[in-house]
XYZ file of C-alpha atoms in Angstrom:
740
model
C -169.814 -78.007 5.534
C -170.940 -81.435 4.328
C -173.012 -79.864 1.569
C -170.027 -77.850 0.371
C -167.768 -80.914 0.405
C -170.223 -83.072 -1.519
C -170.863 -80.338 -4.053
C -167.115 -79.943 -4.477
C -166.809 -83.584 -5.455
C -169.796 -83.495 -7.728
C -168.709 -80.410 -9.562
C -165.126 -81.585 -10.007
C -166.050 -85.028 -11.281
C -168.798 -83.689 -13.496
C -166.244 -81.372 -15.078
C -164.010 -84.310 -15.967
C -167.009 -86.441 -17.018
C -168.567 -83.920 -19.362
C -165.433 -82.142 -20.534
C -165.753 -83.684 -23.975
C -168.912 -81.658 -24.621
C -167.447 -78.233 -23.840
C -164.808 -76.612 -25.991
C -162.965 -73.357 -26.049
C -162.168 -71.559 -29.252
C -161.332 -73.930 -32.075
C -158.150 -73.590 -34.091
C -157.672 -71.438 -37.093
C -156.395 -73.557 -39.936
C -155.756 -73.558 -43.603
C -154.635 -76.018 -46.188
C -150.967 -76.300 -47.033
C -149.397 -73.387 -48.847
C -146.883 -73.802 -51.623
C -146.209 -72.699 -55.111
C -147.533 -74.749 -57.982
C -145.235 -76.477 -60.424
C -145.253 -75.393 -64.032
C -148.795 -74.297 -64.859
C -150.873 -76.848 -66.710
C -154.501 -77.660 -67.310
C -156.337 -78.940 -64.283
C -156.483 -82.756 -64.425
C -159.919 -84.369 -64.441
C -159.048 -86.417 -61.358
C -156.661 -86.283 -58.422
C -154.025 -88.633 -59.787
C -152.210 -88.831 -56.459
C -155.354 -90.004 -54.725
C -156.074 -92.508 -57.470
C -152.595 -94.024 -57.796
C -151.383 -93.957 -54.192
C -151.894 -97.691 -53.733
C -149.818 -98.441 -56.794
C -146.964 -96.058 -56.036
C -143.556 -97.766 -55.888
C -141.986 -98.203 -52.471
C -139.914 -95.171 -51.562
C -141.648 -93.001 -54.158
C -145.073 -92.365 -52.627
C -146.807 -89.342 -54.078
C -148.006 -86.886 -51.412
C -149.726 -83.507 -51.386
C -148.348 -82.202 -48.093
C -147.497 -78.883 -49.783
C -150.657 -78.720 -51.925
C -149.046 -80.218 -54.988
C -148.068 -83.686 -56.064
C -144.519 -84.421 -54.930
C -142.489 -87.478 -54.212
C -142.338 -88.112 -50.489
C -138.544 -88.220 -50.660
C -138.418 -84.628 -51.975
C -140.621 -82.940 -49.343
C -138.558 -81.005 -46.716
C -140.902 -81.936 -43.881
C -140.803 -84.781 -41.355
C -143.744 -86.707 -42.785
C -145.194 -90.208 -42.595
C -147.505 -91.242 -45.434
C -149.544 -94.453 -45.436
C -151.347 -95.467 -48.618
C -154.746 -97.129 -48.679
C -153.142 -100.500 -49.382
C -150.771 -100.131 -46.421
C -153.631 -99.116 -44.127
C -155.468 -102.274 -45.186
C -152.445 -104.572 -44.752
C -151.622 -103.180 -41.294
C -155.199 -103.584 -40.026
C -155.753 -99.875 -39.530
C -159.524 -99.651 -39.074
C -159.780 -96.196 -37.433
C -157.808 -93.020 -38.052
C -156.363 -93.124 -34.528
C -154.675 -96.466 -35.300
C -152.110 -94.698 -37.518
C -150.311 -93.641 -34.329
C -148.891 -97.158 -34.109
C -146.977 -96.593 -37.360
C -145.960 -92.943 -37.029
C -142.870 -91.901 -35.035
C -143.632 -89.210 -32.461
C -147.439 -89.454 -32.824
C -149.587 -90.462 -29.838
C -153.383 -90.871 -29.969
C -155.484 -92.084 -27.066
C -159.216 -91.967 -26.432
C -161.417 -92.264 -23.349
C -164.751 -91.541 -25.034
C -166.534 -91.876 -28.363
C -166.709 -88.089 -28.309
C -163.052 -87.205 -28.065
C -159.479 -88.319 -28.606
C -156.181 -87.046 -27.241
C -153.673 -86.478 -30.023
C -150.136 -85.164 -29.693
C -147.044 -84.996 -31.891
C -143.674 -84.677 -30.186
C -145.579 -84.250 -26.890
C -147.783 -81.348 -27.979
C -151.514 -81.651 -28.594
C -154.717 -81.899 -26.616
C -154.795 -82.120 -22.831
C -156.711 -84.515 -20.589
C -159.896 -82.484 -20.897
C -160.191 -81.240 -24.440
C -161.661 -77.801 -23.822
C -158.244 -76.447 -24.781
C -157.591 -75.846 -28.453
C -155.673 -78.801 -29.896
C -152.072 -78.407 -30.964
C -152.416 -80.862 -33.861
C -154.693 -80.011 -36.787
C -156.909 -82.625 -38.437
C -157.829 -82.143 -42.102
C -159.891 -84.081 -44.641
C -158.975 -83.217 -48.219
C -157.554 -79.911 -46.973
C -160.635 -78.933 -44.948
C -160.101 -78.473 -41.210
C -162.135 -80.743 -38.929
C -163.136 -79.087 -35.636
C -163.441 -82.393 -33.725
C -160.717 -84.684 -32.434
C -163.436 -87.334 -32.175
C -163.033 -87.831 -35.939
C -159.931 -89.842 -35.025
C -162.249 -92.571 -33.676
C -164.022 -92.868 -37.049
C -163.597 -95.984 -39.199
C -161.498 -95.549 -42.324
C -163.537 -95.747 -45.510
C -162.459 -94.959 -49.063
C -159.176 -93.362 -47.973
C -156.422 -93.044 -50.566
C -153.734 -91.893 -48.148
C -153.099 -90.435 -44.708
C -150.235 -87.987 -44.217
C -148.872 -87.041 -40.789
C -146.716 -83.900 -40.750
C -144.544 -83.466 -37.660
C -143.420 -80.152 -36.232
C -145.020 -76.689 -36.545
C -147.020 -76.278 -39.759
C -148.318 -72.774 -39.111
C -147.452 -71.195 -42.472
C -148.849 -74.222 -44.319
C -151.814 -75.220 -42.153
C -152.467 -72.299 -39.815
C -152.965 -71.669 -36.119
C -152.910 -74.525 -33.593
C -150.665 -76.810 -35.645
C -147.625 -76.212 -33.463
C -147.338 -79.975 -32.905
C -148.137 -80.941 -36.489
C -151.021 -81.911 -38.750
C -152.893 -85.023 -39.881
C -154.180 -84.862 -43.447
C -156.630 -87.526 -44.675
C -157.016 -87.754 -48.451
C -160.070 -89.580 -49.768
C -160.269 -91.253 -53.141
C -161.542 -88.938 -55.845
C -164.089 -90.058 -58.415
C -163.102 -90.493 -62.047
C -164.531 -91.695 -65.339
C -163.547 -95.258 -64.417
C -166.056 -97.298 -62.426
C -164.509 -98.557 -59.189
C -165.888 -100.042 -56.038
C -164.926 -101.816 -52.858
C -166.611 -103.688 -50.015
C -164.848 -104.566 -46.741
C -166.197 -106.510 -43.771
C -164.743 -107.901 -40.555
C -165.989 -109.771 -37.503
C -163.933 -110.480 -34.393
C -164.162 -111.385 -30.733
C -164.364 -111.602 -27.856
C -165.909 -108.108 -27.787
C -168.464 -108.663 -30.602
C -166.480 -106.530 -33.018
C -168.144 -106.029 -36.422
C -167.419 -103.652 -39.265
C -168.658 -103.269 -42.829
C -167.962 -100.544 -45.371
C -168.411 -100.013 -49.050
C -167.901 -97.428 -51.740
C -168.564 -96.943 -55.420
C -167.498 -94.224 -57.834
C -167.787 -93.524 -61.515
C -169.066 -91.174 -64.187
C -172.498 -89.583 -64.313
C -171.582 -87.696 -67.475
C -168.147 -88.887 -68.667
C -165.605 -86.097 -68.821
C -167.976 -83.707 -67.067
C -169.441 -85.066 -63.829
C -168.291 -87.935 -61.597
C -169.463 -89.175 -58.204
C -168.278 -91.149 -55.198
C -170.500 -92.613 -52.483
C -169.290 -94.416 -49.380
C -170.914 -95.847 -46.275
C -169.688 -97.666 -43.181
C -171.070 -99.307 -40.050
C -169.002 -100.308 -37.055
C -169.888 -101.786 -33.659
C -168.056 -103.303 -30.686
C -169.019 -104.014 -27.101
C -165.657 -103.352 -25.467
C -163.792 -105.560 -23.020
C -165.181 -104.432 -19.652
C -168.559 -104.618 -17.946
C -170.446 -102.324 -15.605
C -171.334 -104.854 -12.933
C -173.786 -102.537 -11.149
C -175.714 -101.199 -14.147
C -175.390 -104.567 -15.950
C -174.055 -103.021 -19.143
C -170.885 -102.840 -21.179
C -168.422 -100.162 -20.081
C -167.255 -98.773 -23.403
C -169.400 -99.939 -26.325
C -169.279 -98.210 -29.690
C -171.738 -98.048 -32.570
C -171.106 -95.781 -35.535
C -172.792 -95.206 -38.897
C -171.218 -93.034 -41.595
C -172.172 -91.847 -45.060
C -170.067 -89.610 -47.302
C -170.144 -88.553 -50.917
C -168.368 -86.459 -53.543
C -169.480 -84.809 -56.762
C -166.685 -83.687 -59.080
C -167.667 -81.277 -61.858
C -165.209 -80.298 -64.633
C -167.028 -77.909 -66.998
C -163.730 -76.876 -68.617
C -160.106 -77.985 -68.668
C -159.237 -75.047 -66.415
C -162.016 -75.441 -63.785
C -162.764 -78.181 -61.254
C -165.467 -78.120 -58.579
C -165.579 -80.738 -55.815
C -168.614 -80.907 -53.536
C -168.206 -83.132 -50.456
C -170.800 -84.037 -47.840
C -170.770 -86.350 -44.832
C -173.066 -87.585 -42.070
C -171.942 -89.594 -39.031
C -173.801 -90.829 -35.985
C -171.892 -92.240 -33.018
C -173.183 -93.755 -29.799
C -171.177 -95.355 -27.021
C -169.159 -95.029 -23.852
C -168.298 -91.595 -22.490
C -165.359 -91.223 -20.078
C -166.264 -94.507 -18.391
C -163.337 -94.594 -15.977
C -162.867 -97.518 -13.581
C -161.768 -97.273 -9.972
C -158.327 -98.896 -9.717
C -155.778 -99.324 -6.959
C -152.948 -97.817 -9.002
C -151.300 -97.548 -12.436
C -150.557 -101.295 -12.531
C -154.135 -102.363 -11.766
C -155.562 -103.696 -15.032
C -159.058 -104.573 -13.844
C -161.504 -104.477 -16.731
C -164.813 -104.226 -14.883
C -166.274 -101.227 -13.101
C -169.407 -100.289 -11.189
C -171.486 -97.142 -11.616
C -175.187 -96.550 -11.092
C -175.890 -95.724 -14.724
C -173.865 -96.405 -17.879
C -171.858 -93.397 -19.056
C -173.010 -92.744 -22.609
C -172.714 -90.153 -25.370
C -174.565 -89.780 -28.648
C -173.016 -87.594 -31.340
C -174.184 -86.513 -34.772
C -171.819 -84.908 -37.285
C -172.889 -83.136 -40.465
C -170.609 -81.423 -42.913
C -170.458 -80.033 -46.421
C -167.636 -78.350 -48.328
C -167.079 -76.937 -51.795
C -163.590 -76.754 -53.263
C -163.177 -74.754 -56.490
C -159.953 -74.782 -58.520
C -159.193 -72.555 -61.501
C -156.053 -72.920 -63.604
C -155.405 -69.461 -65.147
C -152.681 -70.088 -67.693
C -152.572 -66.486 -68.895
C -151.268 -65.299 -65.525
C -149.531 -68.567 -64.565
C -151.733 -68.879 -61.482
C -153.901 -71.492 -59.871
C -156.751 -70.097 -57.772
C -158.326 -72.263 -55.080
C -161.295 -71.437 -52.896
C -162.782 -73.509 -50.082
C -166.126 -73.062 -48.369
C -166.948 -75.417 -45.503
C -169.705 -75.949 -42.937
C -169.486 -78.429 -40.047
C -171.955 -79.126 -37.263
C -171.652 -81.367 -34.215
C -174.514 -82.199 -31.805
C -173.738 -84.071 -28.594
C -175.911 -85.565 -25.849
C -174.250 -87.025 -22.752
C -175.462 -88.704 -19.598
C -172.986 -89.912 -16.983
C -172.575 -91.104 -13.417
C -170.262 -88.265 -12.441
C -168.817 -89.823 -9.272
C -167.807 -93.103 -11.008
C -168.750 -95.082 -7.904
C -171.447 -97.313 -6.447
C -172.755 -94.381 -4.400
C -175.591 -92.700 -6.303
C -174.274 -89.239 -5.509
C -173.916 -87.333 -8.753
C -175.453 -87.606 -12.181
C -174.641 -85.219 -14.983
C -176.124 -84.656 -18.407
C -175.589 -82.126 -21.136
C -176.038 -81.117 -24.741
C -173.658 -79.282 -27.020
C -174.053 -77.766 -30.455
C -170.910 -76.740 -32.310
C -171.095 -75.004 -35.696
C -167.990 -74.051 -37.655
C -167.906 -72.099 -40.923
C -164.720 -71.513 -42.883
C -163.749 -69.731 -46.084
C -160.381 -69.577 -47.805
C -158.954 -68.163 -51.029
C -155.395 -68.648 -52.231
C -153.399 -67.887 -55.367
C -150.518 -70.113 -56.463
C -148.350 -68.266 -58.996
C -145.334 -69.408 -61.018
C -143.323 -66.245 -61.797
C -140.439 -68.016 -63.511
C -138.768 -71.398 -63.630
C -137.061 -70.574 -60.341
C -139.502 -68.369 -58.399
C -143.071 -69.028 -57.288
C -145.365 -67.711 -54.589
C -148.493 -68.581 -52.729
C -150.645 -65.946 -51.033
C -154.038 -66.320 -49.409
C -156.672 -65.151 -46.968
C -158.674 -67.174 -44.483
C -161.726 -66.658 -42.259
C -163.333 -68.819 -39.600
C -166.344 -68.490 -37.318
C -166.953 -70.961 -34.514
C -170.093 -70.909 -32.381
C -170.795 -73.306 -29.528
C -173.657 -73.562 -27.074
C -173.565 -75.868 -24.045
C -176.366 -76.816 -21.662
C -175.448 -78.938 -18.643
C -177.252 -80.168 -15.542
C -175.793 -81.840 -12.462
C -177.970 -83.590 -9.874
C -176.676 -84.245 -6.366
C -178.482 -86.717 -4.137
C -177.100 -87.092 -0.586
C -179.449 -89.868 0.544
C -177.334 -92.784 -0.652
C -174.144 -91.329 0.772
C -175.780 -90.747 4.174
C -177.548 -94.120 4.198
C -181.006 -92.513 4.082
C -184.003 -93.840 2.144
C -184.431 -92.358 -1.319
C -186.313 -89.078 -1.231
C -185.567 -88.290 2.423
C -183.507 -85.261 1.410
C -184.306 -83.270 -1.719
C -181.977 -83.455 -4.670
C -179.844 -80.447 -5.580
C -180.148 -79.528 -9.230
C -177.509 -77.190 -10.716
C -178.121 -76.062 -14.307
C -175.541 -74.157 -16.339
C -175.188 -72.834 -19.867
C -172.311 -71.423 -21.874
C -172.036 -69.622 -25.192
C -168.808 -69.069 -27.123
C -168.180 -67.374 -30.453
C -164.747 -67.244 -31.965
C -163.829 -65.282 -35.084
C -160.467 -65.624 -36.740
C -159.012 -63.865 -39.772
C -155.657 -64.615 -41.388
C -153.414 -63.688 -44.287
C -150.497 -65.844 -45.375
C -147.811 -66.042 -47.999
C -144.790 -68.099 -49.034
C -142.009 -67.472 -51.549
C -140.230 -70.437 -53.130
C -136.871 -70.003 -54.838
C -134.797 -72.631 -56.683
C -131.036 -72.043 -56.998
C -129.635 -75.063 -58.793
C -129.907 -77.991 -56.397
C -130.870 -75.689 -53.508
C -134.463 -74.756 -52.661
C -135.336 -71.927 -50.296
C -138.834 -71.348 -48.906
C -139.666 -68.308 -46.786
C -143.199 -67.918 -45.473
C -145.326 -66.314 -42.829
C -148.881 -66.138 -41.573
C -150.629 -63.461 -39.520
C -153.650 -64.529 -37.439
C -156.111 -62.385 -35.506
C -158.512 -64.115 -33.106
C -161.380 -62.713 -31.041
C -163.350 -64.927 -28.656
C -166.534 -63.740 -26.929
C -168.306 -65.864 -24.335
C -170.976 -65.814 -21.658
C -172.036 -68.179 -18.885
C -175.047 -68.769 -16.674
C -174.318 -70.878 -13.598
C -177.255 -71.651 -11.258
C -179.017 -68.507 -12.483
C -175.989 -66.202 -12.180
C -174.929 -64.530 -15.443
C -171.275 -63.839 -16.145
C -169.615 -62.476 -19.289
C -165.829 -62.978 -19.170
C -163.586 -60.412 -20.838
C -163.116 -61.006 -24.559
C -160.052 -63.007 -25.541
C -158.174 -61.170 -28.311
C -154.915 -62.379 -29.818
C -152.830 -61.501 -32.867
C -149.710 -63.445 -33.797
C -147.261 -63.995 -36.636
C -145.865 -67.410 -37.600
C -142.720 -67.438 -39.794
C -140.996 -70.408 -41.398
C -137.712 -70.655 -43.313
C -136.617 -73.887 -45.004
C -133.371 -74.624 -46.834
C -133.194 -77.807 -48.932
C -130.312 -79.297 -50.934
C -130.914 -82.139 -53.398
C -127.418 -83.603 -53.493
C -128.500 -86.321 -55.905
C -131.843 -87.598 -57.151
C -131.776 -90.089 -54.257
C -130.346 -87.956 -51.456
C -131.552 -84.681 -49.947
C -131.058 -82.777 -46.712
C -133.030 -79.920 -45.239
C -132.952 -77.487 -42.346
C -135.844 -75.388 -41.068
C -136.689 -72.805 -38.439
C -140.358 -72.229 -37.670
C -142.700 -70.794 -35.109
C -146.006 -72.394 -34.139
C -148.773 -70.866 -32.053
C -151.905 -72.065 -30.304
C -154.709 -69.754 -29.229
C -155.806 -69.457 -25.635
C -159.399 -69.409 -24.480
C -161.937 -69.272 -21.709
C -162.806 -71.861 -19.098
C -166.353 -73.048 -18.545
C -169.277 -72.141 -16.286
C -168.507 -71.529 -12.629
C -164.966 -70.260 -13.186
C -163.756 -67.365 -11.027
C -162.760 -64.155 -12.869
C -159.059 -64.755 -12.185
C -159.270 -68.267 -13.682
C -161.648 -67.631 -16.561
C -159.039 -67.202 -19.303
C -155.605 -68.523 -20.161
C -152.998 -67.463 -22.693
C -152.121 -69.235 -25.895
C -148.742 -70.941 -26.117
C -146.074 -70.871 -28.828
C -142.964 -72.779 -29.865
C -139.801 -72.163 -31.848
C -138.641 -75.343 -33.585
C -135.218 -75.967 -35.151
C -134.978 -79.081 -37.309
C -132.576 -80.798 -39.698
C -133.394 -83.907 -41.660
C -132.458 -86.172 -44.533
C -134.180 -88.489 -46.975
C -132.341 -90.927 -49.192
C -132.807 -94.146 -51.065
C -130.403 -96.895 -52.122
C -130.295 -100.376 -53.627
C -132.220 -99.211 -56.692
C -134.868 -97.583 -54.468
C -135.478 -100.804 -52.554
C -134.224 -99.100 -49.369
C -135.464 -95.705 -48.206
C -134.560 -93.936 -44.988
C -136.047 -90.705 -43.616
C -134.506 -89.220 -40.485
C -134.586 -85.952 -38.555
C -133.457 -84.330 -35.318
C -135.190 -81.370 -33.699
C -135.139 -78.931 -30.804
C -138.296 -77.247 -29.435
C -138.517 -74.211 -27.166
C -142.075 -73.824 -25.778
C -143.400 -70.796 -23.926
C -146.629 -70.496 -21.873
C -147.131 -74.236 -22.407
C -150.727 -75.463 -21.910
C -150.484 -78.880 -20.281
C -151.723 -80.374 -17.012
C -155.281 -79.324 -16.134
C -156.326 -78.479 -12.593
C -159.277 -77.712 -10.327
C -160.188 -74.230 -9.119
C -162.817 -73.035 -6.620
C -166.269 -72.513 -8.103
C -167.310 -68.876 -8.463
C -170.424 -69.646 -6.391
C -168.201 -70.481 -3.413
C -169.231 -74.146 -3.334
C -167.272 -76.841 -5.128
C -164.616 -76.863 -7.811
C -164.438 -76.609 -11.594
C -161.909 -78.111 -13.989
C -159.812 -75.480 -15.751
C -157.181 -75.214 -18.439
C -154.165 -73.109 -17.561
C -150.633 -72.275 -18.616
C -147.802 -74.286 -17.093
C -144.717 -72.347 -18.103
C -141.627 -73.229 -20.135
C -140.895 -76.586 -21.836
C -137.788 -77.591 -23.749
C -137.591 -80.750 -25.797
C -135.314 -82.398 -28.301
C -135.332 -85.707 -30.078
C -134.791 -87.788 -33.183
C -137.043 -89.744 -35.544
C -136.272 -92.385 -38.144
C -138.284 -94.342 -40.685
C -136.920 -97.119 -42.886
C -138.476 -99.208 -45.651
C -136.738 -102.171 -47.257
C -137.997 -104.359 -50.082
C -135.871 -107.499 -49.752
C -137.444 -109.148 -52.775
C -140.365 -108.181 -55.027
C -142.590 -110.094 -52.582
C -141.018 -109.348 -49.192
C -141.053 -105.933 -47.479
C -139.951 -104.575 -44.085
C -141.078 -101.266 -42.573
C -139.861 -99.718 -39.330
C -140.026 -96.465 -37.412
C -138.709 -95.163 -34.115
C -138.760 -91.872 -32.232
C -136.945 -90.668 -29.139
C -138.150 -87.567 -27.320
C -136.769 -85.772 -24.279
C -139.509 -83.282 -23.327
C -139.240 -81.652 -19.914
C -140.917 -78.790 -18.072
C -138.110 -76.438 -17.079
C -140.251 -73.746 -15.440
C -143.749 -74.255 -13.979
C -144.096 -70.785 -12.451
C -147.363 -70.033 -14.287
C -148.942 -73.243 -12.987
C -147.692 -72.439 -9.492
C -149.143 -68.919 -9.632
C -152.608 -70.256 -10.521
C -152.811 -73.379 -8.330
C -150.386 -72.683 -5.469
C -148.570 -75.994 -6.139
C -145.955 -77.301 -8.542
C -146.693 -79.838 -11.266
C -146.309 -83.448 -10.163
C -143.533 -84.222 -12.674
C -141.313 -82.390 -15.115
C -142.481 -84.809 -17.825
C -145.267 -83.830 -20.218
C -148.108 -86.112 -19.123
C -149.121 -89.048 -21.336
C -146.018 -88.504 -23.497
C -143.586 -91.430 -23.757
C -139.877 -90.910 -24.301
C -139.976 -93.355 -27.221
C -142.236 -95.304 -29.526
C -141.420 -97.751 -32.295
C -142.892 -100.064 -34.895
C -141.573 -102.913 -37.017
C -143.644 -104.803 -39.573
C -143.168 -107.196 -42.449
C -145.292 -108.234 -45.387
C -144.597 -111.390 -47.399
C -146.491 -112.462 -50.511
C -146.362 -116.020 -51.869
C -147.644 -116.267 -55.451
C -150.073 -119.144 -55.969
C -150.655 -119.141 -59.682
C -152.511 -115.930 -60.448
C -153.475 -115.596 -56.773
C -151.476 -114.682 -53.667
C -151.004 -115.925 -50.113
C -150.205 -112.948 -47.869
C -148.487 -112.962 -44.478
C -148.426 -109.736 -42.473
C -147.019 -109.243 -38.958
C -145.802 -106.389 -36.823
C -145.071 -105.079 -33.370
C -145.697 -101.601 -32.006
C -144.311 -100.268 -28.760
C -144.736 -97.270 -26.517
C -142.525 -96.294 -23.610
C -143.622 -95.508 -20.074
C -145.431 -92.227 -19.472
C -146.952 -90.312 -16.593
C -150.672 -90.038 -15.928
C -152.561 -87.037 -14.589
C -152.043 -85.940 -10.986
C -152.800 -82.756 -9.045
C -150.551 -83.816 -6.154
C -147.030 -82.351 -6.507
C -145.686 -85.309 -4.524
C -147.353 -88.037 -6.597
C -146.566 -88.860 -10.236
C -148.332 -92.033 -11.477
C -146.082 -93.891 -13.917
C -147.840 -95.968 -16.576
C -145.729 -98.862 -17.810
C -144.603 -99.107 -21.407
C -146.000 -101.867 -23.562
C -145.564 -103.735 -26.840
C -148.411 -105.071 -28.972
C -148.161 -107.786 -31.616
C -150.501 -107.972 -34.605
C -150.629 -110.458 -37.470
C -152.785 -111.698 -40.331
C -152.804 -114.464 -42.947
C -154.800 -113.835 -46.083
C -155.511 -115.157 -49.537
C -156.008 -112.735 -52.419
C -157.705 -113.943 -55.586
C -156.971 -112.456 -58.973
C -160.657 -111.550 -59.213
C -160.179 -108.891 -56.515
C -161.605 -110.914 -53.616
C -159.530 -111.307 -50.448
C -160.143 -113.133 -47.184
C -157.895 -113.154 -44.102
C -157.677 -114.262 -40.500
C -156.254 -111.579 -38.217
C -155.381 -110.892 -34.628
C -154.497 -107.738 -32.715
C -152.662 -107.660 -29.381
C -152.013 -111.365 -29.855
C -150.289 -111.816 -26.497
C -153.138 -110.092 -24.639
C -150.889 -107.362 -23.268
C -152.477 -105.335 -20.480
C -152.046 -101.570 -20.593
C -153.840 -98.395 -19.533
C -155.137 -95.906 -22.089
C -155.841 -92.971 -19.716
C -155.293 -92.413 -16.007
C -156.320 -89.834 -13.363
C -155.021 -90.413 -9.844
C -157.045 -89.835 -6.693
C -155.587 -86.370 -6.117
C -158.498 -84.867 -8.082
C -160.891 -86.077 -5.380
C -158.453 -85.265 -2.597
C -158.175 -81.695 -3.850
C -161.982 -81.526 -3.805
C -161.912 -82.399 -0.079
C -162.975 -86.051 -0.348
C -159.831 -87.933 0.650
C -161.769 -90.650 2.567
C -163.496 -91.881 -0.599
C -160.896 -90.838 -3.162
C -159.807 -93.417 -5.733
C -157.704 -93.583 -8.862
C -159.477 -93.734 -12.225
C -158.349 -95.543 -15.384
C -159.433 -96.431 -18.894
C -158.059 -99.821 -19.936
C -156.564 -100.521 -23.362
C -158.055 -103.083 -25.739
C -157.154 -106.700 -25.073
C -156.578 -109.502 -27.598
C -158.965 -109.507 -30.549
C -159.105 -112.136 -33.287
C -161.354 -112.597 -36.265
C -161.751 -112.743 -40.025
C -162.067 -110.071 -42.654
C -162.964 -110.075 -46.314
C -162.848 -107.525 -49.096
C -163.719 -107.241 -52.737
C -162.741 -104.470 -55.111
C -163.300 -103.798 -58.749
């Protein structure tokens, strides 16, 4: 009985500890689909990427629909931050954009993963479920949410699209999509170097990039590199180490080849290595315990290597008024983890594992202008995802029983898992202009097949294949009342694929269904005061079915212990409103603000009840606040040819519920507000230096939380404790940059 109880704890905690290294089928995705404007010769450079920093306020150029459009004309709820804005607002990692995007929430508890959601829909606490928000770099899908932890380098713009984007971006974008656009090389030599140092957590970051012509008019290049390190704010008092350190090195490059006015080839490659804390949760007394230090026998660490290459080919075929685009992409992720799986001073469980994830994608689309008023986009897409996991858990009862080391033999439990997912899709959209009215009708058909196998302590198990076909329609009606005022209404369906749970899962728990949502949205975008004021607003209603939310524990198929599983909850209904406003008071003084309100509630948890035998702990979607907001200001004081720059802002997030498996306990995490500011001096030569601070008032908040019910459910109530990841405290330092 004692052996079974201890193994239950070990298996359950190991599942949470190593969840970041095991994934189910990855999403199917594609770049946005839209018709091209009037056909013209392919430009030698991406002008939107090159001029984003210089775009006038309220008239930012975006490519959310795969063409250059003014932000105010795009019938999508979208936030776009230019490279200059990212710099001014001290956005050093992709995940930091959540502070300035209504409805977007990004949290992380490991260097190997991040939890991202838009309007409450995204990844769950353990990220083996397919995410509901797609992440793209220059239109190429990224299979890892951990990219959100990466430092920003050589980025021209980041676009966040809210609401289902299935017909534009593909499967698993039912919450939305994040599109990162890098600067494209040109025949003009440009370069930039940025560096920052801060404390008290030994924060240091340096990045640089250079681009220019190899053969003017024919071949250009871009090369960027970055290094980032920080020690984190907490210590492991038992292992005498930092709790959540981070060290990351990145290199990326682009070759742009234009052999003719009608052909452009862009070859991109990247390499990233990350090492740092992995799910290093602290024992805490409750959701208002903000203790920074923890104690485990060994530091929880993960090392990750990313490699990727993609080729984008564009052909402007004037004779048939069509632009052809093809994308070939290869991504590989290798992970090594080693953790103290019980998160305590008792040397009970240690877990380690390796994961290799390889994703290959291919896409071909044709953008055709049939007349001045009618255009279409049609395409095909294919994806293959292969992942192999090897994990080992070691249980040692001697410390728990107070026996000398080696008195009882250790129990070693190896496991492996193999998953292959193949997805095929066809998609199309018709765009019609009728005077001031635009109508877009599109759809996408996806077919997914997932095949997996597991070996758990020598026992082989091949779950039934997961096969799913689904259609995602979208209809949008837009009216441009004036050049400065438009409204739109849309109806769309978004889907997310299901998958298989990991080694040790019982046959009845091995798979779960995908979920889907119908979204109804109306919005407006307008500008006034000679474009010095812009306001974007929308309201929406979401109807979710088979919602994948709160994870749970299920008995191990071996009969001893528990495994963490993904499962369907049931029905969720949500509605809300979002607003963004930008005001340029004077040529040197700007205000930006955004706010979102979301009422997302579980109205039926019958699927969760059928699997676990209990109800969910709350009708709220966990880790989803009812509101978030941001307000910032930027003021420039000319000093001759130079400038003194003041930048300040506050970001806030409402209260939200943490994870609990106890239907009678719902841990409420308090809302919080963070204040950031900087004072800088910019020289006309292109050099800038600034003093900055983040979380200036040292606000205490919790990033992620799991209450003790996970251990109680595993049969270990006497030693059960709540677990938390603390948010970053006050950081202050200096930064410098030089660009030419």
